Structure formats: C-alpha cells, structure tokens
PDB file of C-alpha atoms in Angstrom:
ATOM      1  CA  UNK A   1      26.957  -3.525 -18.070  1.00  0.00           C
ATOM      2  CA  UNK A   2      26.461   0.096 -16.323  1.00  0.00           C
ATOM      3  CA  UNK A   3      24.401   2.862 -17.106  1.00  0.00           C
ATOM      4  CA  UNK A   4      23.072   6.254 -15.890  1.00  0.00           C
ATOM      5  CA  UNK A   5      19.388   5.548 -16.913  1.00  0.00           C
ATOM      6  CA  UNK A   6      17.086   2.899 -16.856  1.00  0.00           C
ATOM      7  CA  UNK A   7      18.456  -0.748 -17.653  1.00  0.00           C
ATOM      8  CA  UNK A   8      15.627  -2.305 -18.865  1.00  0.00           C
ATOM      9  CA  UNK A   9      12.208  -0.336 -20.032  1.00  0.00           C
ATOM     10  CA  UNK A  10       9.342  -1.534 -21.932  1.00  0.00           C
ATOM     11  CA  UNK A  11       5.868   0.196 -22.779  1.00  0.00           C
ATOM     12  CA  UNK A  12       4.157  -2.608 -23.955  1.00  0.00           C
ATOM     13  CA  UNK A  13       4.472  -6.290 -23.205  1.00  0.00           C
ATOM     14  CA  UNK A  14       2.596  -9.548 -24.296  1.00  0.00           C
ATOM     15  CA  UNK A  15       3.120 -12.854 -23.284  1.00  0.00           C
ATOM     16  CA  UNK A  16       6.588 -12.019 -22.216  1.00  0.00           C
ATOM     17  CA  UNK A  17       8.744 -13.233 -19.451  1.00  0.00           C
ATOM     18  CA  UNK A  18      12.151 -12.008 -18.005  1.00  0.00           C
ATOM     19  CA  UNK A  19      14.053 -14.384 -15.356  1.00  0.00           C
ATOM     20  CA  UNK A  20      16.979 -14.930 -13.671  1.00  0.00           C
ATOM     21  CA  UNK A  21      18.956 -11.700 -14.040  1.00  0.00           C
ATOM     22  CA  UNK A  22      20.741  -9.469 -12.375  1.00  0.00           C
ATOM     23  CA  UNK A  23      20.641  -6.019 -12.457  1.00  0.00           C
ATOM     24  CA  UNK A  24      23.270  -3.227 -10.830  1.00  0.00           C
ATOM     25  CA  UNK A  25      24.940  -0.274 -10.507  1.00  0.00           C
ATOM     26  CA  UNK A  26      22.618   1.858 -12.723  1.00  0.00           C
ATOM     27  CA  UNK A  27      21.865   5.470 -11.682  1.00  0.00           C
ATOM     28  CA  UNK A  28      17.982   5.231 -12.792  1.00  0.00           C
ATOM     29  CA  UNK A  29      15.602   2.472 -12.354  1.00  0.00           C
ATOM     30  CA  UNK A  30      16.540  -1.241 -12.794  1.00  0.00           C
ATOM     31  CA  UNK A  31      13.724  -2.670 -15.000  1.00  0.00           C
ATOM     32  CA  UNK A  32      10.174  -0.394 -15.862  1.00  0.00           C
ATOM     33  CA  UNK A  33       7.309  -2.534 -17.362  1.00  0.00           C
ATOM     34  CA  UNK A  34       4.381  -0.272 -18.524  1.00  0.00           C
ATOM     35  CA  UNK A  35       1.260  -1.290 -20.167  1.00  0.00           C
ATOM     36  CA  UNK A  36       2.344  -4.888 -19.440  1.00  0.00           C
ATOM     37  CA  UNK A  37      -0.226  -8.058 -20.223  1.00  0.00           C
ATOM     38  CA  UNK A  38       0.634 -11.515 -19.291  1.00  0.00           C
ATOM     39  CA  UNK A  39       4.133 -10.724 -18.675  1.00  0.00           C
ATOM     40  CA  UNK A  40       6.012 -12.263 -15.823  1.00  0.00           C
ATOM     41  CA  UNK A  41       8.605 -11.194 -14.218  1.00  0.00           C
ATOM     42  CA  UNK A  42      10.684 -13.416 -12.128  1.00  0.00           C
ATOM     43  CA  UNK A  43      13.783 -13.957  -9.745  1.00  0.00           C
ATOM     44  CA  UNK A  44      15.574 -10.825 -10.512  1.00  0.00           C
ATOM     45  CA  UNK A  45      18.017  -9.180  -8.171  1.00  0.00           C
ATOM     46  CA  UNK A  46      18.436  -5.351  -8.582  1.00  0.00           C
ATOM     47  CA  UNK A  47      20.939  -3.901  -6.257  1.00  0.00           C
ATOM     48  CA  UNK A  48      22.869  -0.800  -6.355  1.00  0.00           C
ATOM     49  CA  UNK A  49      20.153   1.147  -7.816  1.00  0.00           C
ATOM     50  CA  UNK A  50      20.592   5.327  -8.226  1.00  0.00           C
ATOM     51  CA  UNK A  51      16.486   5.461  -8.194  1.00  0.00           C
ATOM     52  CA  UNK A  52      13.516   2.902  -8.291  1.00  0.00           C
ATOM     53  CA  UNK A  53      13.997  -0.984  -8.238  1.00  0.00           C
ATOM     54  CA  UNK A  54      11.473  -2.743 -10.514  1.00  0.00           C
ATOM     55  CA  UNK A  55       8.401  -1.258 -11.970  1.00  0.00           C
ATOM     56  CA  UNK A  56       5.243  -2.715 -13.156  1.00  0.00           C
ATOM     57  CA  UNK A  57       1.853  -2.129 -14.303  1.00  0.00           C
ATOM     58  CA  UNK A  58      -0.691  -3.482 -16.652  1.00  0.00           C
ATOM     59  CA  UNK A  59      -4.363  -3.545 -17.363  1.00  0.00           C
ATOM     60  CA  UNK A  60      -6.852  -0.551 -18.344  1.00  0.00           C
ATOM     61  CA  UNK A  61      -8.451   1.455 -15.444  1.00  0.00           C
ATOM     62  CA  UNK A  62     -11.396   2.662 -17.164  1.00  0.00           C
ATOM     63  CA  UNK A  63     -12.825  -0.520 -18.139  1.00  0.00           C
ATOM     64  CA  UNK A  64     -10.730  -2.795 -15.166  1.00  0.00           C
ATOM     65  CA  UNK A  65      -9.414  -4.924 -17.887  1.00  0.00           C
ATOM     66  CA  UNK A  66      -6.505  -6.984 -15.784  1.00  0.00           C
ATOM     67  CA  UNK A  67      -3.046  -6.955 -17.088  1.00  0.00           C
ATOM     68  CA  UNK A  68      -2.371 -10.357 -15.152  1.00  0.00           C
ATOM     69  CA  UNK A  69       1.199  -9.960 -14.635  1.00  0.00           C
ATOM     70  CA  UNK A  70       3.511 -10.486 -11.871  1.00  0.00           C
ATOM     71  CA  UNK A  71       6.343  -9.719 -10.129  1.00  0.00           C
ATOM     72  CA  UNK A  72       7.671 -12.890  -8.527  1.00  0.00           C
ATOM     73  CA  UNK A  73      10.999 -13.901  -6.308  1.00  0.00           C
ATOM     74  CA  UNK A  74      12.794 -11.051  -6.625  1.00  0.00           C
ATOM     75  CA  UNK A  75      15.094  -9.371  -4.214  1.00  0.00           C
ATOM     76  CA  UNK A  76      15.746  -5.716  -4.446  1.00  0.00           C
ATOM     77  CA  UNK A  77      18.052  -3.778  -1.919  1.00  0.00           C
ATOM     78  CA  UNK A  78      20.577  -0.766  -1.705  1.00  0.00           C
ATOM     79  CA  UNK A  79      18.497   1.349  -4.040  1.00  0.00           C
ATOM     80  CA  UNK A  80      17.513   5.040  -4.440  1.00  0.00           C
ATOM     81  CA  UNK A  81      21.006   5.652  -3.771  1.00  0.00           C
ATOM     82  CA  UNK A  82      20.833   8.871  -5.691  1.00  0.00           C
ATOM     83  CA  UNK A  83      17.076  10.016  -5.667  1.00  0.00           C
ATOM     84  CA  UNK A  84      16.315   9.265  -1.900  1.00  0.00           C
ATOM     85  CA  UNK A  85      12.864   9.067  -1.710  1.00  0.00           C
ATOM     86  CA  UNK A  86       9.570   8.270  -3.953  1.00  0.00           C
ATOM     87  CA  UNK A  87      11.955   5.789  -5.785  1.00  0.00           C
ATOM     88  CA  UNK A  88      10.188   2.624  -4.043  1.00  0.00           C
ATOM     89  CA  UNK A  89      12.386  -1.181  -4.465  1.00  0.00           C
ATOM     90  CA  UNK A  90       9.036  -2.031  -6.491  1.00  0.00           C
ATOM     91  CA  UNK A  91       6.612   0.170  -8.239  1.00  0.00           C
ATOM     92  CA  UNK A  92       3.558  -1.078  -8.706  1.00  0.00           C
ATOM     93  CA  UNK A  93       0.015   0.067 -10.779  1.00  0.00           C
ATOM     94  CA  UNK A  94      -2.508  -0.906 -12.704  1.00  0.00           C
ATOM     95  CA  UNK A  95      -5.169  -3.459 -12.676  1.00  0.00           C
ATOM     96  CA  UNK A  96      -5.202  -6.884 -11.611  1.00  0.00           C
ATOM     97  CA  UNK A  97      -1.584  -7.564 -11.349  1.00  0.00           C
ATOM     98  CA  UNK A  98       0.285  -9.844  -8.421  1.00  0.00           C
ATOM     99  CA  UNK A  99       3.353  -8.829  -6.585  1.00  0.00           C
ATOM    100  CA  UNK A 100       4.427 -11.928  -4.846  1.00  0.00           C
ATOM    101  CA  UNK A 101       7.289 -13.580  -2.792  1.00  0.00           C
ATOM    102  CA  UNK A 102       9.908 -10.451  -3.413  1.00  0.00           C
ATOM    103  CA  UNK A 103      12.398  -9.550  -0.925  1.00  0.00           C
ATOM    104  CA  UNK A 104      13.041  -5.709  -0.208  1.00  0.00           C
ATOM    105  CA  UNK A 105      15.594  -4.312   2.399  1.00  0.00           C
ATOM    106  CA  UNK A 106      17.783  -1.448   2.630  1.00  0.00           C
ATOM    107  CA  UNK A 107      15.538   1.360   1.480  1.00  0.00           C
ATOM    108  CA  UNK A 108      15.368   5.387   2.566  1.00  0.00           C
ATOM    109  CA  UNK A 109      12.122   5.631   2.063  1.00  0.00           C
ATOM    110  CA  UNK A 110       9.376   3.595   0.896  1.00  0.00           C
ATOM    111  CA  UNK A 111      10.080  -0.590  -0.138  1.00  0.00           C
ATOM    112  CA  UNK A 112       6.403  -0.561  -2.524  1.00  0.00           C
ATOM    113  CA  UNK A 113       4.832   2.551  -3.815  1.00  0.00           C
ATOM    114  CA  UNK A 114       2.012   2.728  -6.214  1.00  0.00           C
ATOM    115  CA  UNK A 115      -1.723   2.675  -6.544  1.00  0.00           C
ATOM    116  CA  UNK A 116      -3.609  -0.364  -7.968  1.00  0.00           C
ATOM    117  CA  UNK A 117      -7.100  -2.270  -8.561  1.00  0.00           C
ATOM    118  CA  UNK A 118      -8.004  -5.813  -7.450  1.00  0.00           C
ATOM    119  CA  UNK A 119      -3.770  -6.290  -7.180  1.00  0.00           C
ATOM    120  CA  UNK A 120      -2.571  -9.256  -4.705  1.00  0.00           C
ATOM    121  CA  UNK A 121       0.172  -8.510  -2.644  1.00  0.00           C
ATOM    122  CA  UNK A 122       1.272 -11.887  -0.761  1.00  0.00           C
ATOM    123  CA  UNK A 123       4.122 -13.468   0.762  1.00  0.00           C
ATOM    124  CA  UNK A 124       6.596 -10.160   0.290  1.00  0.00           C
ATOM    125  CA  UNK A 125       9.346  -9.724   2.912  1.00  0.00           C
ATOM    126  CA  UNK A 126       9.985  -6.091   3.787  1.00  0.00           C
ATOM    127  CA  UNK A 127      12.883  -4.743   6.361  1.00  0.00           C
ATOM    128  CA  UNK A 128      14.820  -2.234   7.426  1.00  0.00           C
ATOM    129  CA  UNK A 129      12.457   0.352   5.574  1.00  0.00           C
ATOM    130  CA  UNK A 130      11.864   4.074   5.617  1.00  0.00           C
ATOM    131  CA  UNK A 131      14.888   4.785   8.375  1.00  0.00           C
ATOM    132  CA  UNK A 132      15.670   8.268   6.343  1.00  0.00           C
ATOM    133  CA  UNK A 133      12.363   9.669   5.932  1.00  0.00           C
ATOM    134  CA  UNK A 134       9.457  10.923   7.997  1.00  0.00           C
ATOM    135  CA  UNK A 135       5.200  10.522   7.137  1.00  0.00           C
ATOM    136  CA  UNK A 136       5.560   7.778   4.551  1.00  0.00           C
ATOM    137  CA  UNK A 137       5.127   3.629   4.651  1.00  0.00           C
ATOM    138  CA  UNK A 138       7.160   0.604   3.656  1.00  0.00           C
ATOM    139  CA  UNK A 139       4.053   0.281   1.850  1.00  0.00           C
ATOM    140  CA  UNK A 140       2.342   3.093   0.304  1.00  0.00           C
ATOM    141  CA  UNK A 141      -0.631   4.575  -1.639  1.00  0.00           C
ATOM    142  CA  UNK A 142      -3.193   6.811  -1.173  1.00  0.00           C
ATOM    143  CA  UNK A 143      -5.209   9.384  -1.983  1.00  0.00           C
ATOM    144  CA  UNK A 144      -8.225   7.469  -3.858  1.00  0.00           C
ATOM    145  CA  UNK A 145     -11.670   5.752  -3.722  1.00  0.00           C
ATOM    146  CA  UNK A 146     -11.535   4.224  -6.508  1.00  0.00           C
ATOM    147  CA  UNK A 147      -8.230   2.710  -6.311  1.00  0.00           C
ATOM    148  CA  UNK A 148      -9.771  -0.691  -4.575  1.00  0.00           C
ATOM    149  CA  UNK A 149     -10.325  -4.082  -4.376  1.00  0.00           C
ATOM    150  CA  UNK A 150      -6.514  -4.848  -3.474  1.00  0.00           C
ATOM    151  CA  UNK A 151      -5.451  -7.713  -0.903  1.00  0.00           C
ATOM    152  CA  UNK A 152      -2.320  -7.738   1.213  1.00  0.00           C
ATOM    153  CA  UNK A 153      -1.543 -11.543   3.277  1.00  0.00           C
ATOM    154  CA  UNK A 154       0.933 -13.233   4.229  1.00  0.00           C
ATOM    155  CA  UNK A 155       3.224 -10.588   4.102  1.00  0.00           C
ATOM    156  CA  UNK A 156       6.013 -10.095   6.751  1.00  0.00           C
ATOM    157  CA  UNK A 157       7.233  -6.351   7.693  1.00  0.00           C
ATOM    158  CA  UNK A 158      10.222  -5.559  10.127  1.00  0.00           C
ATOM    159  CA  UNK A 159      12.315  -3.074  11.342  1.00  0.00           C
ATOM    160  CA  UNK A 160      10.392  -0.192   9.833  1.00  0.00           C
ATOM    161  CA  UNK A 161      11.822   2.725  11.665  1.00  0.00           C
ATOM    162  CA  UNK A 162      13.096   6.486  10.919  1.00  0.00           C
ATOM    163  CA  UNK A 163      16.666   6.225  12.269  1.00  0.00           C
ATOM    164  CA  UNK A 164      17.715   8.830  10.754  1.00  0.00           C
ATOM    165  CA  UNK A 165      17.303  12.679  12.562  1.00  0.00           C
ATOM    166  CA  UNK A 166      14.263  14.573  11.243  1.00  0.00           C
ATOM    167  CA  UNK A 167      14.538  17.919  10.664  1.00  0.00           C
ATOM    168  CA  UNK A 168      10.748  18.573  10.141  1.00  0.00           C
ATOM    169  CA  UNK A 169       8.289  17.205  12.911  1.00  0.00           C
ATOM    170  CA  UNK A 170       8.368  14.042  14.554  1.00  0.00           C
ATOM    171  CA  UNK A 171       9.262  10.951  12.980  1.00  0.00           C
ATOM    172  CA  UNK A 172       6.220   8.814  11.675  1.00  0.00           C
ATOM    173  CA  UNK A 173       6.467   5.866   9.544  1.00  0.00           C
ATOM    174  CA  UNK A 174       4.099   3.031   9.088  1.00  0.00           C
ATOM    175  CA  UNK A 175       4.487  -0.633   7.484  1.00  0.00           C
ATOM    176  CA  UNK A 176       1.462  -0.047   5.600  1.00  0.00           C
ATOM    177  CA  UNK A 177       0.735   3.198   4.932  1.00  0.00           C
ATOM    178  CA  UNK A 178      -3.396   3.826   3.646  1.00  0.00           C
ATOM    179  CA  UNK A 179      -2.913   7.545   2.899  1.00  0.00           C
ATOM    180  CA  UNK A 180      -5.426  10.506   3.012  1.00  0.00           C
ATOM    181  CA  UNK A 181      -8.852   8.058   2.364  1.00  0.00           C
ATOM    182  CA  UNK A 182      -7.658   4.976   0.385  1.00  0.00           C
ATOM    183  CA  UNK A 183     -10.252   2.721   0.921  1.00  0.00           C
ATOM    184  CA  UNK A 184     -11.263  -1.099   0.073  1.00  0.00           C
ATOM    185  CA  UNK A 185      -8.120  -3.358   1.329  1.00  0.00           C
ATOM    186  CA  UNK A 186      -8.162  -6.286   2.516  1.00  0.00           C
ATOM    187  CA  UNK A 187      -5.188  -6.800   4.991  1.00  0.00           C
ATOM    188  CA  UNK A 188      -4.667 -10.306   6.933  1.00  0.00           C
ATOM    189  CA  UNK A 189      -2.575 -13.081   8.348  1.00  0.00           C
ATOM    190  CA  UNK A 190       0.161 -10.767   7.848  1.00  0.00           C
ATOM    191  CA  UNK A 191       3.584 -10.272  10.361  1.00  0.00           C
ATOM    192  CA  UNK A 192       4.757  -6.987  11.914  1.00  0.00           C
ATOM    193  CA  UNK A 193       7.924  -6.861  13.801  1.00  0.00           C
ATOM    194  CA  UNK A 194       9.607  -3.614  15.325  1.00  0.00           C
ATOM    195  CA  UNK A 195       7.656  -1.091  13.318  1.00  0.00           C
ATOM    196  CA  UNK A 196       6.409   2.525  14.671  1.00  0.00           C
ATOM    197  CA  UNK A 197       3.240   1.690  12.970  1.00  0.00           C
ATOM    198  CA  UNK A 198       1.805  -1.553  12.074  1.00  0.00           C
ATOM    199  CA  UNK A 199      -1.004  -1.011   9.737  1.00  0.00           C
ATOM    200  CA  UNK A 200      -2.244   3.007   9.368  1.00  0.00           C
ATOM    201  CA  UNK A 201      -5.444   3.949   7.348  1.00  0.00           C
ATOM    202  CA  UNK A 202      -5.782   7.479   7.044  1.00  0.00           C
ATOM    203  CA  UNK A 203      -9.447   8.117   6.999  1.00  0.00           C
ATOM    204  CA  UNK A 204     -10.340   5.555   4.398  1.00  0.00           C
ATOM    205  CA  UNK A 205     -13.435   3.279   3.766  1.00  0.00           C
ATOM    206  CA  UNK A 206     -14.009  -0.251   3.715  1.00  0.00           C
ATOM    207  CA  UNK A 207     -10.212  -1.380   4.619  1.00  0.00           C
ATOM    208  CA  UNK A 208     -10.491  -4.377   6.384  1.00  0.00           C
ATOM    209  CA  UNK A 209      -7.601  -5.697   8.494  1.00  0.00           C
ATOM    210  CA  UNK A 210      -7.873  -8.798  10.329  1.00  0.00           C
ATOM    211  CA  UNK A 211      -5.565 -11.823  12.108  1.00  0.00           C
ATOM    212  CA  UNK A 212      -2.567 -10.118  11.619  1.00  0.00           C
ATOM    213  CA  UNK A 213       0.439 -10.432  14.175  1.00  0.00           C
ATOM    214  CA  UNK A 214       2.210  -7.147  15.429  1.00  0.00           C
ATOM    215  CA  UNK A 215       5.100  -7.318  17.643  1.00  0.00           C
ATOM    216  CA  UNK A 216       7.256  -4.304  19.321  1.00  0.00           C
ATOM    217  CA  UNK A 217       5.388  -1.931  17.215  1.00  0.00           C
ATOM    218  CA  UNK A 218       5.002   1.565  19.391  1.00  0.00           C
ATOM    219  CA  UNK A 219       1.219   1.280  18.041  1.00  0.00           C
ATOM    220  CA  UNK A 220       0.113  -1.431  16.253  1.00  0.00           C
ATOM    221  CA  UNK A 221      -2.694   0.224  13.950  1.00  0.00           C
ATOM    222  CA  UNK A 222      -3.877   3.838  13.398  1.00  0.00           C
ATOM    223  CA  UNK A 223      -6.968   5.040  12.343  1.00  0.00           C
ATOM    224  CA  UNK A 224      -8.418   8.494  11.751  1.00  0.00           C
ATOM    225  CA  UNK A 225     -11.018  10.547  10.159  1.00  0.00           C
ATOM    226  CA  UNK A 226      -9.210  12.827   8.130  1.00  0.00           C
ATOM    227  CA  UNK A 227     -12.259  13.410   6.029  1.00  0.00           C
ATOM    228  CA  UNK A 228     -14.026  15.453   8.626  1.00  0.00           C
ATOM    229  CA  UNK A 229     -11.200  17.896   9.187  1.00  0.00           C
ATOM    230  CA  UNK A 230      -8.691  19.177   6.792  1.00  0.00           C
ATOM    231  CA  UNK A 231      -9.523  16.812   3.997  1.00  0.00           C
ATOM    232  CA  UNK A 232     -13.375  17.532   3.805  1.00  0.00           C
ATOM    233  CA  UNK A 233     -13.147  19.164   0.470  1.00  0.00           C
ATOM    234  CA  UNK A 234     -11.808  15.964  -1.377  1.00  0.00           C
ATOM    235  CA  UNK A 235     -14.723  14.073  -0.322  1.00  0.00           C
ATOM    236  CA  UNK A 236     -17.448  15.903  -0.360  1.00  0.00           C
ATOM    237  CA  UNK A 237     -19.756  15.728  -3.751  1.00  0.00           C
ATOM    238  CA  UNK A 238     -17.940  18.251  -5.840  1.00  0.00           C
ATOM    239  CA  UNK A 239     -14.657  17.056  -3.926  1.00  0.00           C
ATOM    240  CA  UNK A 240     -11.708  15.444  -6.181  1.00  0.00           C
ATOM    241  CA  UNK A 241     -12.723  11.996  -4.837  1.00  0.00           C
ATOM    242  CA  UNK A 242     -15.980  12.313  -6.784  1.00  0.00           C
ATOM    243  CA  UNK A 243     -14.527  13.554  -9.938  1.00  0.00           C
ATOM    244  CA  UNK A 244     -12.397  10.192  -9.757  1.00  0.00           C
ATOM    245  CA  UNK A 245     -15.611   8.243  -9.556  1.00  0.00           C
ATOM    246  CA  UNK A 246     -17.330  10.304 -12.495  1.00  0.00           C
ATOM    247  CA  UNK A 247     -13.928  10.030 -14.830  1.00  0.00           C
ATOM    248  CA  UNK A 248     -14.490   6.156 -14.679  1.00  0.00           C
ATOM    249  CA  UNK A 249     -18.301   6.182 -15.088  1.00  0.00           C
ATOM    250  CA  UNK A 250     -19.003   5.082 -11.801  1.00  0.00           C
ATOM    251  CA  UNK A 251     -22.524   4.443 -12.049  1.00  0.00           C
ATOM    252  CA  UNK A 252     -22.678   1.972 -15.135  1.00  0.00           C
ATOM    253  CA  UNK A 253     -20.721  -1.384 -15.599  1.00  0.00           C
ATOM    254  CA  UNK A 254     -18.202  -2.820 -15.694  1.00  0.00           C
ATOM    255  CA  UNK A 255     -17.854  -0.233 -12.372  1.00  0.00           C
ATOM    256  CA  UNK A 256     -20.897  -0.085 -11.011  1.00  0.00           C
ATOM    257  CA  UNK A 257     -21.343  -3.827 -11.269  1.00  0.00           C
ATOM    258  CA  UNK A 258     -17.860  -4.367  -9.935  1.00  0.00           C
ATOM    259  CA  UNK A 259     -17.319  -1.893  -7.240  1.00  0.00           C
ATOM    260  CA  UNK A 260     -21.577  -1.382  -6.137  1.00  0.00           C
ATOM    261  CA  UNK A 261     -20.648  -0.078  -2.898  1.00  0.00           C
ATOM    262  CA  UNK A 262     -19.338   3.239  -4.791  1.00  0.00           C
ATOM    263  CA  UNK A 263     -23.030   3.642  -5.941  1.00  0.00           C
ATOM    264  CA  UNK A 264     -24.156   4.597  -2.620  1.00  0.00           C
ATOM    265  CA  UNK A 265     -21.043   5.915  -0.818  1.00  0.00           C
ATOM    266  CA  UNK A 266     -22.848   9.874  -0.384  1.00  0.00           C
ATOM    267  CA  UNK A 267     -25.450   7.936   1.476  1.00  0.00           C
ATOM    268  CA  UNK A 268     -23.387   6.216   4.031  1.00  0.00           C
ATOM    269  CA  UNK A 269     -21.225   8.575   5.885  1.00  0.00           C
ATOM    270  CA  UNK A 270     -18.796   9.434   3.154  1.00  0.00           C
ATOM    271  CA  UNK A 271     -16.428  11.806   5.012  1.00  0.00           C
ATOM    272  CA  UNK A 272     -15.694   9.182   7.484  1.00  0.00           C
ATOM    273  CA  UNK A 273     -13.663   5.684   7.918  1.00  0.00           C
ATOM    274  CA  UNK A 274     -16.992   3.839   7.324  1.00  0.00           C
ATOM    275  CA  UNK A 275     -17.125   0.129   7.605  1.00  0.00           C
ATOM    276  CA  UNK A 276     -13.225  -0.313   8.116  1.00  0.00           C
ATOM    277  CA  UNK A 277     -12.279  -2.710  10.823  1.00  0.00           C
ATOM    278  CA  UNK A 278      -9.677  -3.942  13.231  1.00  0.00           C
ATOM    279  CA  UNK A 279     -10.683  -7.557  14.312  1.00  0.00           C
ATOM    280  CA  UNK A 280      -9.068 -10.618  15.450  1.00  0.00           C
ATOM    281  CA  UNK A 281      -5.651  -9.453  15.320  1.00  0.00           C
ATOM    282  CA  UNK A 282      -3.065 -10.682  18.038  1.00  0.00           C
ATOM    283  CA  UNK A 283      -0.253  -8.131  19.691  1.00  0.00           C
ATOM    284  CA  UNK A 284       2.399  -8.609  22.089  1.00  0.00           C
ATOM    285  CA  UNK A 285       4.462  -6.309  24.007  1.00  0.00           C
ATOM    286  CA  UNK A 286       3.266  -3.111  21.523  1.00  0.00           C
ATOM    287  CA  UNK A 287       2.725   0.352  23.310  1.00  0.00           C
ATOM    288  CA  UNK A 288      -0.674   0.612  22.251  1.00  0.00           C
ATOM    289  CA  UNK A 289      -3.170  -1.777  19.887  1.00  0.00           C
ATOM    290  CA  UNK A 290      -4.576   1.408  18.353  1.00  0.00           C
ATOM    291  CA  UNK A 291      -3.724   5.171  18.906  1.00  0.00           C
ATOM    292  CA  UNK A 292      -7.320   6.159  19.662  1.00  0.00           C
ATOM    293  CA  UNK A 293      -9.916   4.424  21.768  1.00  0.00           C
ATOM    294  CA  UNK A 294     -12.527   1.687  20.427  1.00  0.00           C
ATOM    295  CA  UNK A 295     -15.224   4.291  21.591  1.00  0.00           C
ATOM    296  CA  UNK A 296     -13.883   6.681  18.961  1.00  0.00           C
ATOM    297  CA  UNK A 297     -13.586   4.158  16.334  1.00  0.00           C
ATOM    298  CA  UNK A 298     -16.931   3.090  16.744  1.00  0.00           C
ATOM    299  CA  UNK A 299     -18.294   6.891  16.337  1.00  0.00           C
ATOM    300  CA  UNK A 300     -16.386   7.011  12.858  1.00  0.00           C
ATOM    301  CA  UNK A 301     -18.916   3.835  11.961  1.00  0.00           C
ATOM    302  CA  UNK A 302     -15.607   1.581  11.945  1.00  0.00           C
ATOM    303  CA  UNK A 303     -14.964  -1.603  14.189  1.00  0.00           C
ATOM    304  CA  UNK A 304     -12.257  -2.892  16.209  1.00  0.00           C
ATOM    305  CA  UNK A 305     -12.932  -6.314  17.713  1.00  0.00           C
ATOM    306  CA  UNK A 306     -11.767  -9.550  19.432  1.00  0.00           C
ATOM    307  CA  UNK A 307      -7.930  -7.639  19.365  1.00  0.00           C
ATOM    308  CA  UNK A 308      -5.789  -9.675  21.508  1.00  0.00           C
ATOM    309  CA  UNK A 309      -2.718  -9.049  23.379  1.00  0.00           C
ATOM    310  CA  UNK A 310      -0.896 -12.644  22.906  1.00  0.00           C
ATOM    311  CA  UNK A 311       3.062 -12.999  22.214  1.00  0.00           C
ATOM    312  CA  UNK A 312       3.882 -15.952  19.948  1.00  0.00           C
TER     313      UNK A 312
END
C-alpha cells in the first residue's frame, strides 16, 4: 500500500499494540501516535518515507501524568526523502515514555527529535545522520527549562558528520544536541564513534554526562554559557523560560515536588550552565575532549573531572 500522506495515525490510543509491520513508500509520516497511553509500538520497519518516520507522544505535561508508552525494536532508514529537515526518524514527546532498542540510519537531518519529560532513550543505534545539514544533532531537543528528567544510556552514535557542502557557515553537527539551555538530562554509558561533536550542551543546567566513550570525534563534548550573552533574555525573571515555568505552576505540586530544583533556580546563577558536569568519560583519537578549558567550565559553575584519554 502506498500513499501521499501519513500511513497510520491516531490521536488517542489506550492499551494498544502495533507490531511486526513494514511501512514503506509513503509521502508523509510512516506512523503518528499522539495522546498515547500504555501503547506499544514494536518491531516496525519504516523506509522509503517522504517525511518523518515513527512518531510517539503521550502523557499530560500540566499534571506530569505518564504516557507509559514504548517504541522499541524498530528500524527506520531512508526517510525525509521529500522534506529534508525537521522530519526525524523518530519523533518523541510527552511524559514518561520509552524509546529503546531502535535503529535509525541514513537520514539527512535528525534521527530523533522532540521534547519530553521523564522519558527514557536507551540501547538505540544511530548512524550516518545529519549528512546534509548543519547546526543540528542526531538526537536533538532544546529551548526549555521544564522539559527535564530525561535519561539517555547505552546508545551508540556513529558517523554523525556533514558530508555535503554547506552554503551558510561552517558545518557543525553533534550526536546529542541539547540546544538553547535545555536542562535536566542524565547521559551515561553511551558510545560515540566518528562524530563532529559527541555531546553538545548549549548552556543548559543540571545536565550530567558521565561514563561515556568517544572515539574519532573532533570534540568529544561542548559546553557554553549562551545565557550570559545572546540568549540572556530567555533566562531572565520575565523571560520565556520563566513564563513556561509559571504556565505549569512550577511552585505547586506535582511540579514543586517532582522537580524541586525549579523552586530555587533564580537563586543559583540562572543564566549559567550551573551544575552541568562531564565526569569519568573516556576518549580516544579525538582532536579535543572539550572545546573549552576546564577552568572556563568551572567558572560557569559546572564541572569537568576524571575524563581520561584511553582507547578501548
């Protein structure tokens, strides 16, 4: 079956399973599930797709009610054939969902893209991505202080580089891209092979990067403090990040109890990458571990320690 639009779409699914299917030759997305609760997407093969591959979102942000939905053991490749950017292999969203044991490769832009709370990304294999774009990531999320509590572990990222000529600016792509002060990620036990940058923290807070392995990367990690310069307005007391916090009533349960660090954020150097850390990582044949000095990282109230050059 072929179509010009989305192959399978649902706006509310409850206790639903889709498994052991091939979705190919569609002009829109392969699968799109929004408002999902206790939904399982298992062993889907999606390829030859004009736009995005698989999309899963569920849960309620205001109450932090979990979607408890899972996308697993699926493969997406040769997608975004028509719309080349912002059409990822896997689009994620919601609260409390899992994206595990998936394989995504052969896309011009991002492999996984979206925003989540308390989501799990584990045992995914992502390769040969971002080859036709710049200022993006194989895994991309950004621009929020409230989208937090996410965990990434035991993923493999390989061959994340721009290979096509870029017209505007120098090519810059990263395996994991936490853009524009995205905060509250735990990133550990991941492997990065042949990436322009491995893990990129664009000014975000409380991002903990540890026990990862980087090989043949230009820079293993990146940290900046953009909240002190061009993005200062976003992290001010009347900025967009605080407006987001107020919209979900961050100072009242369940937010105040689930993310208590938000209660004191304006007393703890709000525009700095405060409490972000790179610890106990290993790197091999990379040009640099970090593209800023340890001293600069510490001056931004962040940490870099026990990172060792050693090849596996």
